[in-house]
Short mmCIF file of C-alpha atoms in Angstrom, two decimals:
data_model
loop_
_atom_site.label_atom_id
_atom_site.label_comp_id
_atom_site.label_asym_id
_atom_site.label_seq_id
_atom_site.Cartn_x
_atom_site.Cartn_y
_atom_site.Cartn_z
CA UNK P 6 57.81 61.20 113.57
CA UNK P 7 61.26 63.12 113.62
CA UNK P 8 62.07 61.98 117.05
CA UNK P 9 61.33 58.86 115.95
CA UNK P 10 62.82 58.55 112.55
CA UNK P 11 66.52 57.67 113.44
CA UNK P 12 65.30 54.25 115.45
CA UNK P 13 62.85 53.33 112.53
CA UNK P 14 66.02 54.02 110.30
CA UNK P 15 67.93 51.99 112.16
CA UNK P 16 65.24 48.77 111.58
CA UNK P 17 65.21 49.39 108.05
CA UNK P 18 68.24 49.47 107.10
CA UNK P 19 68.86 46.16 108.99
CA UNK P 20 66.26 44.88 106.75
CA UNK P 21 63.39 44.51 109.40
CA UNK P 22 59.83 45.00 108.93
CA UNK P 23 57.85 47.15 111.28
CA UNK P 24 54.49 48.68 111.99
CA UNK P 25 54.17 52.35 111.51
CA UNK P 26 50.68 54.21 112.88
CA UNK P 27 50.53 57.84 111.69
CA UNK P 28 47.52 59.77 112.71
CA UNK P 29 46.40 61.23 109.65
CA UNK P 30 43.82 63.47 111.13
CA UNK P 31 41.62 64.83 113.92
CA UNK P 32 38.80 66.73 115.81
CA UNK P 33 37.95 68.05 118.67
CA UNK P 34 40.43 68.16 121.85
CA UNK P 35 42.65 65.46 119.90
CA UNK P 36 45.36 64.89 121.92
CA UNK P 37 48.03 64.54 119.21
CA UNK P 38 48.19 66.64 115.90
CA UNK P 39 48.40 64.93 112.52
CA UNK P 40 52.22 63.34 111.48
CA UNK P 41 52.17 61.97 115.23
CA UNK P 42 53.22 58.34 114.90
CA UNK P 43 53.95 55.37 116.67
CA UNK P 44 56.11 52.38 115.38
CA UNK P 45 56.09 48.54 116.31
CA UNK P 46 59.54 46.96 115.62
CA UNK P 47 61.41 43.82 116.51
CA UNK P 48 60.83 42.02 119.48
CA UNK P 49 57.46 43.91 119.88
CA UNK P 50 59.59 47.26 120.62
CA UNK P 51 57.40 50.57 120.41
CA UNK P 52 58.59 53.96 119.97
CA UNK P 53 56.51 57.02 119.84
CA UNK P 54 53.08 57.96 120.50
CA UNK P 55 49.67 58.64 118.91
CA UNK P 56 47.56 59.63 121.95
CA UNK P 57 49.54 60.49 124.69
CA UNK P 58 48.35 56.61 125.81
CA UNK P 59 44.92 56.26 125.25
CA UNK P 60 44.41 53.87 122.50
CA UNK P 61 48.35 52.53 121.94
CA UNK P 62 47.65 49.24 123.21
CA UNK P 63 45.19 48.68 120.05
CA UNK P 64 47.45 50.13 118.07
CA UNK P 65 50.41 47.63 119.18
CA UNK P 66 47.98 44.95 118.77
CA UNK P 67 46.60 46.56 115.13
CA UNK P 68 50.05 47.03 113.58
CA UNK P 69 51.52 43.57 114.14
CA UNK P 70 48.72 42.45 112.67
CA UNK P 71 49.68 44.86 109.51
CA UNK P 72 53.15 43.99 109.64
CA UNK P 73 51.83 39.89 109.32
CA UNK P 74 49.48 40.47 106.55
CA UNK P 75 51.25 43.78 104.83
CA UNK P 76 48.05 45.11 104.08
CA UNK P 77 47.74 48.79 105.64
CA UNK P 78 44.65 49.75 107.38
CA UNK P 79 43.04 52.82 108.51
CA UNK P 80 41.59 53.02 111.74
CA UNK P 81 39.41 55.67 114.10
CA UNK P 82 39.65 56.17 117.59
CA UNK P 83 36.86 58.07 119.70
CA UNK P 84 35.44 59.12 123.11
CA UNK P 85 35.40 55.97 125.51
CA UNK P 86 32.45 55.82 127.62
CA UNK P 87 31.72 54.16 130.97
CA UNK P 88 32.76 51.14 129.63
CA UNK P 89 36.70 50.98 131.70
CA UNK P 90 37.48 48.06 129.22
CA UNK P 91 36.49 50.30 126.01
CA UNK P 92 39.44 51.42 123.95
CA UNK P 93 39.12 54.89 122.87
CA UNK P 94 39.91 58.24 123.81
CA UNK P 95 38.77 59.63 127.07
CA UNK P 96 39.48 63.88 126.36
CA UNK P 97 35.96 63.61 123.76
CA UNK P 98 38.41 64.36 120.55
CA UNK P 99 38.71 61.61 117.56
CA UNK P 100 42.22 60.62 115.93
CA UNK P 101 42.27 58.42 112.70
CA UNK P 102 45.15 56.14 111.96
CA UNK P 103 46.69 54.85 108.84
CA UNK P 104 48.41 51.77 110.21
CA UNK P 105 50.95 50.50 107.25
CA UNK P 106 54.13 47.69 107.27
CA UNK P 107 57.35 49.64 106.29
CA UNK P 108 59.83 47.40 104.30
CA UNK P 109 62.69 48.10 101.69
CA UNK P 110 59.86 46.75 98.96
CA UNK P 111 57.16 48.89 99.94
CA UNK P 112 59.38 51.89 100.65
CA UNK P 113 62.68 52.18 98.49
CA UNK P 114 63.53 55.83 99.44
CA UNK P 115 62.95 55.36 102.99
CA UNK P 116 66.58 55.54 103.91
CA UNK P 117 66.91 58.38 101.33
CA UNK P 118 63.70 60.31 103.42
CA UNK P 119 65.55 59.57 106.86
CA UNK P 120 68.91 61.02 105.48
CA UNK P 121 66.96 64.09 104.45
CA UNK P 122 65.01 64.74 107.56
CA UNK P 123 68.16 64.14 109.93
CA UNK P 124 70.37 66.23 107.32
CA UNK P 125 67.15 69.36 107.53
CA UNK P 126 66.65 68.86 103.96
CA UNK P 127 63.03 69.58 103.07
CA UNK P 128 61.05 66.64 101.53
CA UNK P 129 56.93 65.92 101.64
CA UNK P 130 55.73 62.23 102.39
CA UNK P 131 52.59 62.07 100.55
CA UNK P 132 50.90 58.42 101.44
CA UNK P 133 47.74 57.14 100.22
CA UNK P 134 44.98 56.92 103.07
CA UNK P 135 41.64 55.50 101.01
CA UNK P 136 39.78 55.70 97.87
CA UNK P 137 40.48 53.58 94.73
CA UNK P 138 44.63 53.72 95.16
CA UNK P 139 46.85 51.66 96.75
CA UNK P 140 46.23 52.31 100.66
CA UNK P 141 49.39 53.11 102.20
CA UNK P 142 51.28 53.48 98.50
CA UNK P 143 54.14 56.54 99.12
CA UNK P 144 55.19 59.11 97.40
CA UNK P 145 58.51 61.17 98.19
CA UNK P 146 58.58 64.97 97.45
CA UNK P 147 61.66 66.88 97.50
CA UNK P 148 62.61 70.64 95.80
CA UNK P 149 63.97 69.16 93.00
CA UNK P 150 62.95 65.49 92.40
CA UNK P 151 60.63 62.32 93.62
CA UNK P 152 60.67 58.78 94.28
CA UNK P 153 58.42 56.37 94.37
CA UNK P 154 54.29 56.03 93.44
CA UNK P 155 50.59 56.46 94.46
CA UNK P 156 49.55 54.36 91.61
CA UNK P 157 48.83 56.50 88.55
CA UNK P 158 50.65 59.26 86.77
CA UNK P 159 48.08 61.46 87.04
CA UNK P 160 47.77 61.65 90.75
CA UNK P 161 51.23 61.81 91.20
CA UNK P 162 51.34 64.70 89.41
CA UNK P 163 48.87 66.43 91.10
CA UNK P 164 50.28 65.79 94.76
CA UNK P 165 53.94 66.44 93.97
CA UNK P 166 52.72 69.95 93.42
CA UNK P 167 50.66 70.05 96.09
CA UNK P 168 53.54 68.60 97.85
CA UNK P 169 55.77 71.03 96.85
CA UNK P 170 53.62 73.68 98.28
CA UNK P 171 52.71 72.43 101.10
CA UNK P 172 56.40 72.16 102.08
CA UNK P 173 57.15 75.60 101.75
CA UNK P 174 54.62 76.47 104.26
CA UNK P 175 55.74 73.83 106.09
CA UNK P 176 52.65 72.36 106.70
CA UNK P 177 50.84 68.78 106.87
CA UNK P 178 47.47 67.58 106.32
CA UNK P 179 44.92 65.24 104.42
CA UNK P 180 44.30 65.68 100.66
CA UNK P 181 41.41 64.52 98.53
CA UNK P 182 41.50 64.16 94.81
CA UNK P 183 40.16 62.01 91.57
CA UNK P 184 42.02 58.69 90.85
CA UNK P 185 43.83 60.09 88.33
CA UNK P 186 44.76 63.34 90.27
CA UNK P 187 41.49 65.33 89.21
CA UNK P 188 41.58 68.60 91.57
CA UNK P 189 37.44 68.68 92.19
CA UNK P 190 36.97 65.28 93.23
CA UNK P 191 37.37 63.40 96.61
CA UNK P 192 37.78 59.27 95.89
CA UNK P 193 41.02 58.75 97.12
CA UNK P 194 42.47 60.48 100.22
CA UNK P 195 46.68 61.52 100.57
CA UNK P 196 47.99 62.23 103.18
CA UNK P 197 51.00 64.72 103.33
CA UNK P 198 53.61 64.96 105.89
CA UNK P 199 55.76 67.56 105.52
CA UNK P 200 59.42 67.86 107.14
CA UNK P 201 60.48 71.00 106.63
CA UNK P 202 63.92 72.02 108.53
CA UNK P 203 63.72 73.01 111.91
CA UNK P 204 62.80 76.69 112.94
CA UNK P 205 65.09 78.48 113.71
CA UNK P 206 65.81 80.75 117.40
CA UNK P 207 68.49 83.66 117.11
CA UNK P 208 69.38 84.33 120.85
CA UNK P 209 71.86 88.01 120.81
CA UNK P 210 73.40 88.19 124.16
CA UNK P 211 75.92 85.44 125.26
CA UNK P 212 74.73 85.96 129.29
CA UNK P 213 73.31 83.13 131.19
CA UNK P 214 69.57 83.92 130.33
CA UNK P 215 70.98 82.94 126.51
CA UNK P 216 72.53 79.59 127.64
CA UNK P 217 68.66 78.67 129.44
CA UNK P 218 66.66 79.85 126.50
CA UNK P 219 69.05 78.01 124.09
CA UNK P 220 68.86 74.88 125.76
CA UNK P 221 64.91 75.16 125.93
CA UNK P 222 64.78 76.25 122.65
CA UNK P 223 66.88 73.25 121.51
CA UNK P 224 64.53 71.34 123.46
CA UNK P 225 61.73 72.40 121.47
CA UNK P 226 63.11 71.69 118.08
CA UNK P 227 64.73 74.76 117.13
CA UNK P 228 68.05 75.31 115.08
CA UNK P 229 69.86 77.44 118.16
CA UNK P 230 71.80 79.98 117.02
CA UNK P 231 73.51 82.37 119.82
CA UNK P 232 75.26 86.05 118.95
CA UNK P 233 77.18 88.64 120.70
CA UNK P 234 79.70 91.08 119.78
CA UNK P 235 82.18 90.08 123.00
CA UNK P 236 84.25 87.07 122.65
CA UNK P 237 84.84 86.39 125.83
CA UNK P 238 81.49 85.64 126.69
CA UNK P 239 80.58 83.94 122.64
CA UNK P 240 82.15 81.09 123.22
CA UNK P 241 80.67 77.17 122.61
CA UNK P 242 81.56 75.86 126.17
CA UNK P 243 79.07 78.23 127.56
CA UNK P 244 76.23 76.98 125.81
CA UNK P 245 74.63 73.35 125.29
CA UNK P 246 76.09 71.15 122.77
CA UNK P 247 74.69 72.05 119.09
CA UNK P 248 73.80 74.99 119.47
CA UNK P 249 76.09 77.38 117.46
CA UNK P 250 77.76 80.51 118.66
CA UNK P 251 78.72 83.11 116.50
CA UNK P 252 80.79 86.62 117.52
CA UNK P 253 79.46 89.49 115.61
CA UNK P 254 77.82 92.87 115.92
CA UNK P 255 74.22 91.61 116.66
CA UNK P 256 72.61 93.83 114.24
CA UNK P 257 75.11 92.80 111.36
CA UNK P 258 74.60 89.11 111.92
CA UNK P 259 70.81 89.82 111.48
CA UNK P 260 71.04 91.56 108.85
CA UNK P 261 72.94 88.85 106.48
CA UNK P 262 70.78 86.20 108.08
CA UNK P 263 67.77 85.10 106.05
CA UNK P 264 64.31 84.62 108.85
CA UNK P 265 61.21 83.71 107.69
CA UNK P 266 57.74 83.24 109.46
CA UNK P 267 58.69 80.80 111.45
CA UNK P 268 62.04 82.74 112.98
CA UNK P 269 62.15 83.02 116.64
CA UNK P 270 64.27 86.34 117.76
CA UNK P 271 65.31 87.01 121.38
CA UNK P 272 66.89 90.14 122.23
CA UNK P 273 68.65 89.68 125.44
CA UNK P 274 71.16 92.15 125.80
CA UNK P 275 69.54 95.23 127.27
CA UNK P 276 71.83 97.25 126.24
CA UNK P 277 71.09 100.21 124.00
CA UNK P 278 73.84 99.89 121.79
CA UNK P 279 73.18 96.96 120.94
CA UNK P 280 69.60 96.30 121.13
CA UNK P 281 68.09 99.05 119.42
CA UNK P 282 69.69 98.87 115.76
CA UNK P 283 69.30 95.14 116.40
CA UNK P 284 65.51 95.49 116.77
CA UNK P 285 65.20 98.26 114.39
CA UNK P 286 66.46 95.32 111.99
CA UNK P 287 64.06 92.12 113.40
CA UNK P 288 60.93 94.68 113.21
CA UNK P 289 61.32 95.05 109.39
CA UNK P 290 61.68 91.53 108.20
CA UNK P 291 59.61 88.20 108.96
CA UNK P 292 59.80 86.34 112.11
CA UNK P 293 57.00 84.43 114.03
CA UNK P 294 58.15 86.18 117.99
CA UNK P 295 60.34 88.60 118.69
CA UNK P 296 61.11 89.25 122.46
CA UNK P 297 63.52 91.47 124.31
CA UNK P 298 65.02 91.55 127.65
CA UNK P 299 64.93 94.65 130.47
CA UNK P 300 62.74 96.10 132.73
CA UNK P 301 59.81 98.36 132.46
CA UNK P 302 62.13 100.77 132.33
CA UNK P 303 64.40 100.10 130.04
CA UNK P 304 61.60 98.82 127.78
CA UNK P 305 60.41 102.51 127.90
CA UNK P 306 63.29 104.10 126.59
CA UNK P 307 63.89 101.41 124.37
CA UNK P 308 60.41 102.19 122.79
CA UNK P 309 61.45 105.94 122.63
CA UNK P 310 64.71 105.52 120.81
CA UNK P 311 62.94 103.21 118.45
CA UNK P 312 60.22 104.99 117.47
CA UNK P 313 62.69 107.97 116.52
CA UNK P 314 64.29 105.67 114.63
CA UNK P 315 61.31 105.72 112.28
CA UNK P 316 59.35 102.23 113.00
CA UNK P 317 56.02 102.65 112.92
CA UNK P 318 53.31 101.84 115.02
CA UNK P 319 52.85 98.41 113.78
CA UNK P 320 56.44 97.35 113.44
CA UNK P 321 56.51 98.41 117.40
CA UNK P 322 53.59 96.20 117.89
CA UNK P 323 55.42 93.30 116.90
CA UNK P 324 57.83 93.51 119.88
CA UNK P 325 56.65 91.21 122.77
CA UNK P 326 58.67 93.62 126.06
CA UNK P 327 59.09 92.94 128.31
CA UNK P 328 59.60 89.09 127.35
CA UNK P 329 58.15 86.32 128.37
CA UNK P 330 55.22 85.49 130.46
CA UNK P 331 54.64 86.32 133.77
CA UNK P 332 55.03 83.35 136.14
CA UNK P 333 57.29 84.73 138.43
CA UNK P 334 60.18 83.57 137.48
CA UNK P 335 63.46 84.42 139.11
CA UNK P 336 66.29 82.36 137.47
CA UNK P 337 67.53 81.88 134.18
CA UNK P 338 66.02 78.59 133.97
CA UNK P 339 62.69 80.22 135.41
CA UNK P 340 62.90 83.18 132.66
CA UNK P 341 63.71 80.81 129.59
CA UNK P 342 60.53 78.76 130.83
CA UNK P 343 58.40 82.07 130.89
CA UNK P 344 59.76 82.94 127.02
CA UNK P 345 59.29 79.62 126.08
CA UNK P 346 55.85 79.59 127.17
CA UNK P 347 54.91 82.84 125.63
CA UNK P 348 56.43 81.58 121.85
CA UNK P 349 54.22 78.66 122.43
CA UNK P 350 51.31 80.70 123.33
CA UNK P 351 51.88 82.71 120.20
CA UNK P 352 52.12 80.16 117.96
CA UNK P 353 49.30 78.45 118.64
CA UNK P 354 46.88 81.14 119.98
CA UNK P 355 46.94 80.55 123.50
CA UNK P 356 45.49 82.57 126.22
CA UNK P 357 48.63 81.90 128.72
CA UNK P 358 45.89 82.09 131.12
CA UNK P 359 45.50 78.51 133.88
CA UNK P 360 43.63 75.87 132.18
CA UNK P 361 41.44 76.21 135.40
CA UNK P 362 40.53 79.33 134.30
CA UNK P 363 39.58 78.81 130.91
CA UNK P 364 36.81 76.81 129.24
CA UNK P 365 36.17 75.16 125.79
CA UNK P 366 39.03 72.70 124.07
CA UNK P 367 42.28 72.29 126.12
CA UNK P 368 43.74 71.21 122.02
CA UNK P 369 41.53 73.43 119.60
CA UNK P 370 42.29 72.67 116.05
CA UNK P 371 45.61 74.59 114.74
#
């Protein structure tokens, strides 16, 4: 939906309907995770995808149809059999679909929502899915106000704190509560998408490994930020537009930087004097990965000089050394694949074993 948002901005504010198909949830080896959405604009133009290609020619068909009538519907894909002609999914998972016609009269803060999520300002979507509410009614969440309506006071009350909390985790998923909000009760369904800002990646070392890991991790959605202490080699033209650079003693940049579970921390200087008090710092405060650079070696003594620093045991456990994955990989393109693959792994409990190798879902639940 965020790679999506600025072209479905774009229609809106020209003042043209479109379909929007959100999958709201899933199970089994879904192939997309809920928020996933596809959009059908002017001149029958799609963006997105809500199965990876399985089912998106019903859903083309499914929201012009919304778009002509403006009622929203909600719709479940499954496993296709034989049939070839069946529509349906052919990895066994499900995906359901709330299929809804986006207009400035049935979303008012829709511009307001896009400004926010392209600016990384936090705000919650909550939309209604089924139950005795207006299907496809929205709701707009943000730290400090709302816009917008499922319908009663009651249950807006009740999701704009859920809403509220959901965003600080950062998370998205389907809701259930009474008609008029009651917490026990599961009539009407809400679904909240949550866009949080981007994680961020701290990359300390301005070498080339940084500039391939930066680029990957922009690639991946991360807010790229790049330190070293030498300005001849912190400078912007070295690394890939957006990402910023900043020229500071790598464990003093840290240290007046605020990370939180989500953080990504690479360590690729290798160099004692820089990397130890640097790590000493990332091992004591929250971050989802933290990798460092150097060989078996210098992992060794890097271990030694940290634990007489004082970290304990399970601060050292934290540290993923050498990083990355091993696939072999020679280049700096090659090593920023194997560390991107091993913060992937990580966050979503992945083996990094092949998938021929391995049995069970190829997309467990999160």
């Amino acid at each position: 939906m965020r790679d999506i948002l600025p072209v479905l901005n774009g229609w809106y504010t020209a003042g043209l309907p479109f379909g929007l198909a959100t999958v709201v949830s899933t199970s089994r080896s879904a192939p997309r995770d809920p928020g996933a959405a596809m959009a059908v604009g002017p001149d029958d133009e799609v963006v997105g995808s809500v199965s990876g290609g399985c089912v998106e020619g019903a859903v083309f068909e499914l929201a012009q149809e919304v778009v002509a009538s403006g009622e929203a519907r909600l719709q479940t894909f499954g496993y296709s059999d034989e049939d070839a002609f069946a529509v349906g999914l052919t990895c066994g998972g499900e995906i359901t679909l709330l299929v809804r016609s986006v207009t400035a009269a049935t979303d008012p803060a829709f511009a307001e929502i896009a400004e926010s999520v392209t600016a990384g300002r936090p705000v919650t979507v909550a939309t209604v899915v089924d139950g005795p509410a207006p299907r496809g009614a929205t709701l707009a969440v943000w730290p400090d106000r709302v816009a917008g309506t499922l319908g009663t006071t009651g249950l807006d009350v009740a999701v704009t704190a859920d809403a509220r909390g959901e965003l600080a985790l950062g998370a998205t998923g389907l809701r259930h509560y009474g008609p008029r909000g009651e917490r026990r009760e599961d009539a009407v369904g809400v679904f909240l998408h949550s866009f949080a800002p981007p994680p961020r990646m701290l990359v300390f070392g301005a070498i080339d490994y940084a500039a391939a890991v930066a680029r990957i991790g922009a690639f991946l959605g991360y807010r790229v930020t790049v330190c070293d202490a030498r300005p001849v080699f912190a400078t912007p033209k070295r690394f890939p537009e957006g990402v910023e650079v900043v020229v500071d003693w790598p464990h003093r940049y840290l240290g007046g930087t605020e990370t939180d579970d989500r953080t990504v921390i690479c360590v690729l200087t290798h160099d004692p004097k820089f990397d130890v008090p640097l790590l000493e710092e990332a091992l004591r405060r929250p971050a989802a990965y933290i990798g460092a650079m150097g060989s078996r070696r210098t992992h060794d003594d890097r271990m030694k000089r940290l634990t007489e620093s004082g970290l304990t045991e399970a601060e050292l456990s934290r540290l993923r050394s050498p990083v990355g994955l091993d696939l072999g990989a020679r280049t700096p393109e090659e090593v920023a694949v194997s560390v991107a693959a091993e913060i992937v792994a990580l966050r979503w409990g992945g083996s990094g074993a092949p998938l021929t190798a391995t049995a069970g879902a190829i997309h467990p639940p999160a």
